[in-house]
Short mmCIF file of C-alpha atoms in Angstrom, two decimals:
data_model
loop_
_atom_site.label_atom_id
_atom_site.label_comp_id
_atom_site.label_asym_id
_atom_site.label_seq_id
_atom_site.Cartn_x
_atom_site.Cartn_y
_atom_site.Cartn_z
CA MET A 1 134.27 111.37 59.82
CA ALA A 2 131.19 110.89 57.65
CA GLY A 3 129.63 114.01 59.08
CA VAL A 4 127.23 114.89 56.26
CA ALA A 5 124.69 112.46 54.87
CA ALA A 6 123.09 112.32 51.44
CA GLY A 7 120.37 114.82 50.66
CA VAL A 8 121.13 118.49 51.12
CA VAL A 9 124.84 118.95 51.66
CA LEU A 10 125.90 122.02 53.60
CA VAL A 11 129.18 123.52 52.44
CA GLY A 12 130.75 126.94 52.56
CA GLY A 13 128.02 128.37 54.74
CA GLY A 14 125.26 127.60 52.25
CA PHE A 15 123.13 124.87 50.75
CA VAL A 16 124.17 122.66 47.85
CA ALA A 17 121.71 120.12 46.49
CA ALA A 18 122.73 116.50 46.15
CA ASN A 19 120.38 114.44 44.02
CA ALA A 20 117.93 117.32 44.10
CA ALA A 21 115.00 117.65 41.72
CA THR A 22 115.76 119.41 38.45
CA THR A 23 112.40 119.40 36.71
CA THR A 24 112.54 121.57 33.58
CA GLY A 25 110.89 122.05 30.22
CA ASP A 26 107.28 121.20 29.45
CA ALA A 27 106.88 119.27 32.71
CA LYS A 28 107.30 122.47 34.63
CA LYS A 29 104.26 124.74 34.78
CA ALA A 30 105.24 128.36 35.32
CA GLY A 31 104.14 129.83 38.62
CA VAL A 32 103.05 133.33 39.58
CA HIS A 33 105.78 135.96 39.25
CA TYR A 34 106.34 138.01 42.41
CA PRO A 35 108.00 141.44 42.61
CA VAL A 36 111.59 141.60 43.88
CA ASP A 37 113.39 144.68 45.25
CA LYS A 38 117.05 143.96 45.88
CA LYS A 39 117.48 147.36 47.60
CA ALA A 40 114.78 146.73 50.20
CA HIS A 41 115.53 146.83 53.94
CA GLY A 42 113.94 145.34 57.06
CA VAL A 43 110.78 143.31 56.56
CA ALA A 44 110.61 144.47 52.93
CA ALA A 45 113.95 142.70 52.36
CA VAL A 46 112.51 139.50 53.83
CA VAL A 47 109.50 139.81 51.54
CA SER A 48 111.75 140.43 48.54
CA ALA A 49 113.85 137.36 49.36
CA ALA A 50 110.69 135.30 49.81
CA ASN A 51 109.39 136.49 46.44
CA ALA A 52 112.71 135.72 44.76
CA PHE A 53 112.49 132.18 46.13
CA LEU A 54 108.89 131.80 44.96
CA ASN A 55 109.96 132.94 41.47
CA THR A 56 112.26 129.89 41.24
CA LEU A 57 109.33 127.52 41.85
CA ASP A 58 106.84 126.11 39.42
CA SER A 59 103.11 126.41 40.01
CA ASP A 60 102.78 123.19 42.00
CA GLN A 61 105.76 124.09 44.19
CA GLN A 62 104.34 127.53 44.89
CA THR A 63 101.11 125.88 46.00
CA GLU A 64 103.12 123.70 48.40
CA THR A 65 104.89 126.74 49.81
CA VAL A 66 102.29 129.52 50.15
CA LEU A 67 99.55 128.38 52.50
CA ASP A 68 96.81 129.93 54.60
CA PHE A 69 97.89 131.62 57.81
CA SER A 70 95.56 129.43 59.82
CA GLN A 71 95.94 128.21 63.37
CA ALA A 72 96.21 124.63 62.10
CA ASN A 73 99.09 125.48 59.76
CA ALA A 74 100.89 127.79 62.18
CA THR A 75 100.88 125.26 65.01
CA ALA A 76 102.00 122.37 62.76
CA TRP A 77 105.60 122.08 63.94
CA SER A 78 107.46 119.39 65.81
CA ASN A 79 110.79 118.28 67.24
CA LEU A 80 110.30 114.84 65.70
CA PRO A 81 111.92 113.49 62.50
CA CYS A 82 108.41 113.04 61.09
CA GLY A 83 108.82 114.92 57.80
CA SER A 84 105.70 116.19 56.08
CA THR A 85 103.38 114.25 58.37
CA CYS A 86 103.78 116.88 61.09
CA ARG A 87 104.76 120.08 59.27
CA PRO A 88 103.69 121.97 56.13
CA GLY A 89 105.73 123.45 53.31
CA ILE A 90 108.13 122.44 50.58
CA GLN A 91 110.85 119.91 51.39
CA PHE A 92 114.48 120.92 50.88
CA ARG A 93 115.34 117.59 49.28
CA SER A 94 112.95 118.37 46.43
CA LEU A 95 114.70 121.62 45.50
CA SER A 96 117.33 122.34 42.85
CA ASP A 97 120.61 124.14 43.52
CA GLU A 98 119.08 127.43 42.39
CA GLN A 99 116.04 126.99 44.58
CA LEU A 100 118.10 126.03 47.62
CA ALA A 101 120.27 129.12 47.19
CA ALA A 102 117.12 131.26 47.08
CA ALA A 103 115.76 129.53 50.20
CA GLU A 104 119.07 130.25 51.92
CA ASN A 105 118.63 133.95 51.12
CA VAL A 106 115.18 133.95 52.74
CA LEU A 107 116.63 132.62 55.99
CA LYS A 108 119.54 135.07 55.84
CA ALA A 109 117.17 138.01 55.36
CA ALA A 110 114.89 136.93 58.20
CA LEU A 111 117.47 135.68 60.71
CA GLY A 112 120.54 137.74 59.89
CA PRO A 113 123.65 136.84 57.86
CA GLY A 114 127.08 136.36 59.37
CA LYS A 115 128.47 134.98 62.62
CA ASP A 116 126.41 134.43 65.78
CA THR A 117 123.12 134.96 63.94
CA GLY A 118 119.95 132.95 63.70
CA TYR A 119 120.95 131.89 60.20
CA GLU A 120 124.27 130.52 61.43
CA HIS A 121 122.44 128.61 64.17
CA VAL A 122 120.08 127.11 61.58
CA LEU A 123 123.03 125.94 59.48
CA GLU A 124 124.72 124.36 62.50
CA THR A 125 121.49 122.60 63.50
CA LEU A 126 121.08 121.16 60.00
CA LYS A 127 124.70 120.00 60.05
CA ALA A 128 124.07 118.22 63.35
CA ASP A 129 121.06 116.51 61.84
CA ASP A 130 123.19 115.30 58.92
CA VAL A 131 125.72 113.86 61.38
CA LEU A 132 122.86 112.15 63.19
CA ALA A 133 121.45 110.81 59.91
CA SER A 134 124.82 109.38 58.93
CA ALA A 135 125.27 107.70 62.31
CA GLN A 136 121.74 106.29 62.30
CA SER A 137 122.16 105.04 58.73
CA THR A 138 125.55 103.35 59.15
CA GLY A 139 125.01 102.03 62.66
CA SER A 140 128.76 102.22 63.24
CA ASP A 141 131.28 104.31 65.15
CA SER A 142 132.57 105.96 61.98
CA ALA A 143 130.33 109.00 62.36
CA ALA A 144 130.58 109.30 66.12
CA PRO A 145 131.73 112.52 67.81
CA THR A 146 135.36 112.59 68.79
CA ASP A 147 134.60 112.08 72.48
CA GLY A 148 134.26 108.40 71.66
CA ALA A 149 130.49 107.98 71.86
CA SER A 150 129.09 105.07 69.89
CA SER A 151 126.86 105.97 66.97
CA ALA A 152 125.07 102.63 66.83
CA PRO A 153 121.32 102.95 67.54
CA SER A 154 119.90 100.67 70.19
CA ALA A 155 117.19 98.13 69.48
CA ASP A 156 114.51 100.50 70.72
CA ALA A 157 115.81 103.59 68.91
CA SER A 158 112.72 103.62 66.73
CA ALA A 159 110.21 102.98 69.49
CA SER A 160 107.05 105.06 69.68
CA ALA A 161 107.21 108.27 71.68
CA SER A 162 105.07 111.32 72.26
CA ALA A 163 106.02 114.76 70.92
CA SER A 164 106.34 116.32 74.34
CA ALA A 165 106.33 115.22 77.96
CA SER A 166 104.04 116.23 80.79
CA ALA A 167 105.24 118.20 83.78
CA SER A 168 105.47 115.02 85.82
CA ALA A 169 107.29 113.02 83.13
CA ASP A 170 109.76 110.41 84.28
CA PRO A 171 113.20 111.83 83.46
CA SER A 172 114.47 108.31 82.73
CA ALA A 173 111.85 107.77 80.04
CA THR A 174 112.69 106.96 76.41
CA PRO A 175 113.72 110.12 74.50
CA THR A 176 110.95 111.65 72.44
CA ASP A 177 112.71 112.15 69.12
CA VAL A 178 111.20 109.25 67.20
CA PRO A 179 107.89 109.53 65.34
CA THR A 180 105.08 107.28 66.53
CA GLY A 181 104.79 104.17 64.41
CA ALA A 182 107.42 105.24 61.86
CA PRO A 183 111.12 104.45 62.28
CA PRO A 184 113.29 107.26 60.98
CA SER A 185 114.85 106.61 57.60
CA GLY A 186 118.60 106.80 57.19
CA GLY A 187 120.34 109.47 55.17
CA GLY A 188 119.83 113.15 54.78
CA GLY A 189 117.27 112.74 52.03
CA GLY A 190 114.73 110.77 53.96
CA GLY A 191 111.22 110.53 52.61
CA GLY A 192 108.01 112.43 52.82
CA LEU A 193 107.14 110.49 55.97
CA GLY A 194 110.20 111.36 57.97
CA GLY A 195 113.87 110.86 58.69
CA TYR A 196 116.91 112.68 59.96
CA GLY A 197 119.01 115.03 57.85
CA SER A 198 118.99 118.50 56.33
CA GLY A 199 117.07 117.28 53.31
CA VAL A 200 114.02 116.67 55.50
CA TYR A 201 113.44 120.32 56.42
CA PHE A 202 110.47 122.32 55.20
CA LEU A 203 109.88 125.97 54.32
CA ALA A 204 106.43 127.54 54.16
CA PHE A 205 104.98 131.03 53.94
CA LEU A 206 101.71 131.17 55.83
CA GLY A 207 99.89 133.99 54.15
CA THR A 208 101.34 135.83 51.17
CA PRO A 209 104.62 137.58 52.04
CA SER A 210 103.90 141.28 52.30
CA ALA A 211 105.51 144.40 53.78
CA ASP A 212 102.16 145.60 55.15
CA GLY A 213 100.09 142.45 55.69
CA THR A 214 100.13 139.56 58.16
CA TRP A 215 102.05 136.39 57.36
CA GLN A 216 104.45 133.91 58.90
CA LEU A 217 107.82 132.47 57.96
CA HIS A 218 107.50 128.82 58.97
CA PHE A 219 110.66 126.71 58.77
CA GLY A 220 111.78 123.54 60.45
CA GLY A 221 112.49 119.86 60.69
CA HIS A 222 113.84 117.55 63.34
CA HIS A 223 115.13 119.59 66.31
CA LEU A 224 114.16 122.95 64.81
CA ALA A 225 111.01 125.03 64.49
CA VAL A 226 111.32 128.67 63.39
CA ASN A 227 108.12 130.72 63.47
CA VAL A 228 108.46 134.43 62.71
CA THR A 229 105.19 136.34 62.28
CA TYR A 230 105.10 139.64 60.40
CA LYS A 231 102.38 142.23 60.78
CA ASP A 232 102.16 145.74 59.31
CA GLY A 233 105.82 145.83 58.32
CA LYS A 234 107.23 144.56 61.62
CA ALA A 235 108.04 141.22 63.22
CA ALA A 236 105.14 140.77 65.64
CA GLY A 237 106.48 137.54 67.12
CA ALA A 238 109.56 135.33 66.91
CA SER A 239 108.09 132.35 68.75
CA PRO A 240 107.47 129.52 69.28
CA PHE A 241 111.10 128.66 68.58
CA PHE A 242 112.14 125.08 69.27
CA THR A 243 115.80 124.17 69.00
CA GLY A 244 117.60 121.03 70.06
CA VAL A 245 120.64 119.04 69.02
CA GLU A 246 122.07 115.54 68.82
CA PRO A 247 125.01 115.08 68.98
CA THR A 248 125.71 118.10 71.18
CA SER A 249 129.20 118.45 69.67
CA TRP A 250 131.40 116.84 67.04
CA THR A 251 134.62 117.49 65.12
CA ASP A 252 134.91 117.33 61.33
CA ASP A 253 137.77 115.67 59.50
CA ASP A 254 139.35 119.10 58.96
CA GLY A 255 139.49 119.69 62.72
CA THR A 256 136.53 122.07 62.92
CA THR A 257 134.56 121.55 66.14
CA HIS A 258 130.83 122.21 66.19
CA ALA A 259 128.66 122.78 69.26
CA PRO A 260 125.46 124.48 68.03
CA MET A 261 123.92 124.95 71.46
CA ALA A 262 126.95 125.71 73.60
CA LYS A 263 126.00 129.37 74.05
CA PHE A 264 122.44 128.40 75.00
CA ARG A 265 123.69 125.96 77.63
CA ASP A 266 126.54 128.13 78.91
CA GLY A 267 124.31 131.11 79.68
CA LEU A 268 122.09 128.95 81.87
CA LEU A 269 125.11 127.39 83.57
CA LYS A 270 126.43 130.84 84.49
CA LEU A 271 123.03 131.81 85.86
CA THR A 272 122.44 128.72 88.00
CA GLY A 273 126.11 128.71 89.01
CA SER A 274 125.64 132.18 90.50
CA LEU A 275 122.91 131.04 92.89
CA ASN A 276 123.88 130.35 96.50
CA THR A 277 122.59 127.39 98.51
CA ALA A 278 119.50 129.19 99.78
CA GLN A 279 118.66 130.55 96.33
CA LEU A 280 119.04 127.10 94.78
CA ALA A 281 116.67 125.68 97.35
CA THR A 282 114.06 128.31 96.44
CA ALA A 283 114.55 127.73 92.71
CA LYS A 284 114.21 123.93 92.94
CA LEU A 285 111.07 122.46 91.36
CA SER A 286 109.29 119.45 92.84
CA GLU A 287 108.42 118.07 89.38
CA SER A 288 110.71 116.01 87.15
CA PHE A 289 110.93 116.58 83.41
CA GLY A 290 111.63 114.21 80.55
CA ASP A 291 111.06 116.90 77.91
CA VAL A 292 110.13 120.55 77.64
CA LEU A 293 106.70 121.32 79.05
CA LEU A 294 105.57 123.63 76.23
CA GLY A 295 106.69 121.71 73.19
CA PRO A 296 104.66 121.02 70.04
CA GLY A 297 100.93 120.78 70.62
CA GLU A 298 101.14 122.57 73.97
CA ASP A 299 100.32 126.07 72.75
CA GLY A 300 99.03 128.40 75.45
CA GLN A 301 99.52 125.86 78.23
CA PHE A 302 101.64 128.09 80.47
CA PRO A 303 101.42 127.10 84.15
CA ALA A 304 98.95 129.26 86.08
CA THR A 305 101.42 129.72 88.93
CA LYS A 306 105.02 130.76 88.47
CA GLU A 307 107.58 128.68 90.34
CA GLY A 308 111.18 129.13 91.38
CA ILE A 309 113.12 132.14 92.56
CA LYS A 310 111.98 135.62 91.62
CA ALA A 311 114.56 137.62 89.69
CA GLY A 312 113.52 140.69 91.67
CA SER A 313 115.17 139.09 94.70
CA LEU A 314 118.50 138.56 92.95
CA SER A 315 121.57 140.78 92.92
CA ALA A 316 122.18 143.18 90.05
CA LYS A 317 124.84 140.85 88.66
CA GLN A 318 122.51 137.87 88.81
CA LYS A 319 119.72 139.84 87.12
CA LYS A 320 122.10 140.59 84.27
CA LEU A 321 122.84 136.87 84.01
CA VAL A 322 119.12 136.14 83.65
CA LEU A 323 118.92 138.42 80.62
CA GLU A 324 122.14 137.04 79.19
CA ALA A 325 120.74 133.52 79.55
CA VAL A 326 117.60 134.46 77.59
CA GLN A 327 119.45 136.31 74.84
CA PRO A 328 120.64 133.34 72.68
CA TRP A 329 117.06 132.27 71.97
CA VAL A 330 115.90 135.79 71.20
CA ALA A 331 118.99 136.45 69.06
CA ASP A 332 117.83 133.88 66.53
CA VAL A 333 115.77 136.53 64.77
CA ASP A 334 116.74 139.84 63.13
CA ASP A 335 118.66 142.32 65.29
CA ALA A 336 115.94 144.98 65.46
CA THR A 337 113.29 142.53 66.65
CA ALA A 338 115.67 140.89 69.11
CA LYS A 339 116.59 144.28 70.59
CA GLN A 340 112.94 145.22 71.11
CA LEU A 341 112.10 141.87 72.70
CA MET A 342 115.07 142.02 75.05
CA LYS A 343 114.05 145.56 76.07
CA THR A 344 110.62 144.24 77.01
CA TYR A 345 112.06 141.31 78.94
CA ALA A 346 114.43 143.64 80.79
CA GLU A 347 111.51 145.85 81.82
CA GLU A 348 109.69 142.77 83.14
CA LEU A 349 112.75 141.24 84.77
CA ASP A 350 111.74 141.70 88.42
CA GLN A 351 108.60 139.60 87.76
CA THR A 352 110.58 136.83 86.04
CA TYR A 353 111.25 133.50 87.76
CA VAL A 354 114.17 131.09 87.46
CA ALA A 355 113.63 127.42 88.26
CA TYR A 356 115.32 124.07 87.77
CA SER A 357 114.78 120.35 88.24
CA GLY A 358 117.24 117.50 88.46
CA GLY A 359 120.75 118.92 88.57
CA THR A 360 122.15 122.22 87.38
CA GLY A 361 125.03 120.72 85.39
CA LEU A 362 122.92 120.24 82.23
CA ASP A 363 124.81 117.03 81.60
CA THR A 364 122.42 114.35 82.88
CA GLN A 365 119.05 113.01 81.77
CA GLY A 366 116.35 115.10 83.46
CA ASP A 367 118.47 118.20 84.15
CA TYR A 368 116.07 121.06 83.44
CA VAL A 369 116.11 124.86 83.68
CA ARG A 370 113.22 127.28 83.13
CA ILE A 371 112.94 131.06 82.87
CA ASP A 372 109.35 132.30 83.14
CA GLY A 373 108.45 135.98 83.02
CA THR A 374 105.47 138.18 82.31
CA SER A 375 106.22 137.58 78.63
CA VAL A 376 109.31 135.41 78.19
CA TRP A 377 109.37 131.64 78.57
CA VAL A 378 112.52 129.52 78.03
CA GLU A 379 113.00 125.82 78.80
CA PHE A 380 116.13 123.67 78.50
CA VAL A 381 116.11 119.94 79.22
CA CYS A 382 118.61 117.10 78.88
CA GLN A 383 117.53 113.76 77.42
CA ASN A 384 119.36 110.52 76.78
CA GLY A 385 120.44 110.21 73.15
CA VAL A 386 118.33 108.46 70.52
CA VAL A 387 121.22 107.41 68.26
CA TYR A 388 124.16 108.33 70.51
CA ARG A 389 122.78 106.28 73.37
CA ASP A 390 125.58 106.94 75.86
CA GLN A 391 125.26 110.72 75.50
CA ILE A 392 122.64 113.25 76.48
CA HIS A 393 121.15 115.64 73.96
CA TYR A 394 119.27 118.91 74.35
CA HIS A 395 115.69 120.02 73.82
CA THR A 396 114.80 123.68 74.33
CA VAL A 397 111.90 125.97 73.55
CA TYR A 398 111.43 129.72 73.58
CA ARG A 399 107.92 131.10 73.81
CA ASP A 400 106.27 134.37 74.67
CA HIS A 401 103.11 134.50 76.78
CA THR A 402 101.61 137.23 74.58
CA ARG A 403 103.51 137.11 71.26
CA ASP A 404 103.48 133.47 70.11
CA TYR A 405 102.43 133.40 66.45
CA GLY A 406 102.25 137.20 66.55
CA SER A 407 99.35 136.90 69.05
CA GLU A 408 97.06 135.98 66.13
CA PHE A 409 95.42 133.01 67.86
CA SER A 410 93.71 132.23 71.15
CA PHE A 411 94.53 129.08 73.09
CA SER A 412 92.55 127.65 75.96
#
């Protein structure tokens, strides 16, 4: 299966550049040199990795990467394949092998190396986007998942769509993964405007990386937005975090099966599957959803009234399932930060609500589950595929009522 498209090829758990920029010599203007401490731990290790990456960049590239920690920059993320038109930072496709390896180390330091970490989830999401790019580019079944879904895009696959749906969105509406007025380009490389593939992902540092200052790690592309805010030597916020996937699963030629969001889905299935008939009736929402409610551009727009079934009314076993359902989103940051966030969400559990719309199988357009607490907010919705038209794909978002962007900004 042609599972990886041109651009940034992901092999062996890391990044390898294909046709990447290799500007050298007089054309390259030396950038600022930043201090690196390979023995650093915690946030200092993230800063050191960020500095090591910056040291591989020339002056112009550093200017692309280190930006103001402003509300405009921080909130510039999207689930669309819209490239640099909707997100800041330096594009992966423009980086050399050395620079990509250094960028990889930044993500490892911030999200955790190894299995079942945020870094692993990022890699799997980028791989999915390369599969999608290959399918969209070839328009044939050769890159389709092994369940037999066709990879050919429909005639309206590049139709205009909004970045996120309203609470009353028609669940049968066109999926919202295509940038308005700009058909996605084929291949992993894409262009500055947009496209699918791991080459069209962007890394930015909003504010200068520092172990005692305030700054944000800002990384994303189609179906991924990672926003980790650091303040006074700690991670002050790990949200908003958008993650989605199309195709939801596929198998490589070597027999390796990938399902980047299986653990996200399965936790919610266990939770809703534990609810009895009366509890399901209480949890049912009257609205229908075609996308997540609090996607890009919807900062601070939490509903004034919580809906669904209150976790405080659930059994001890069901309460545990609520926390287990939340955990995959929170786990996509470093262990210490995730542990502290989960402790807070556990303390607030009795005031947390579980709700759903459509069905609870998470296998049909419009199936939707929400967890809304004093702090935590998680949404999971199923949409019809954009390229794999006879499949559904997932959109999800994790937010925190008080910690989005490290609580640095106010939203009306």
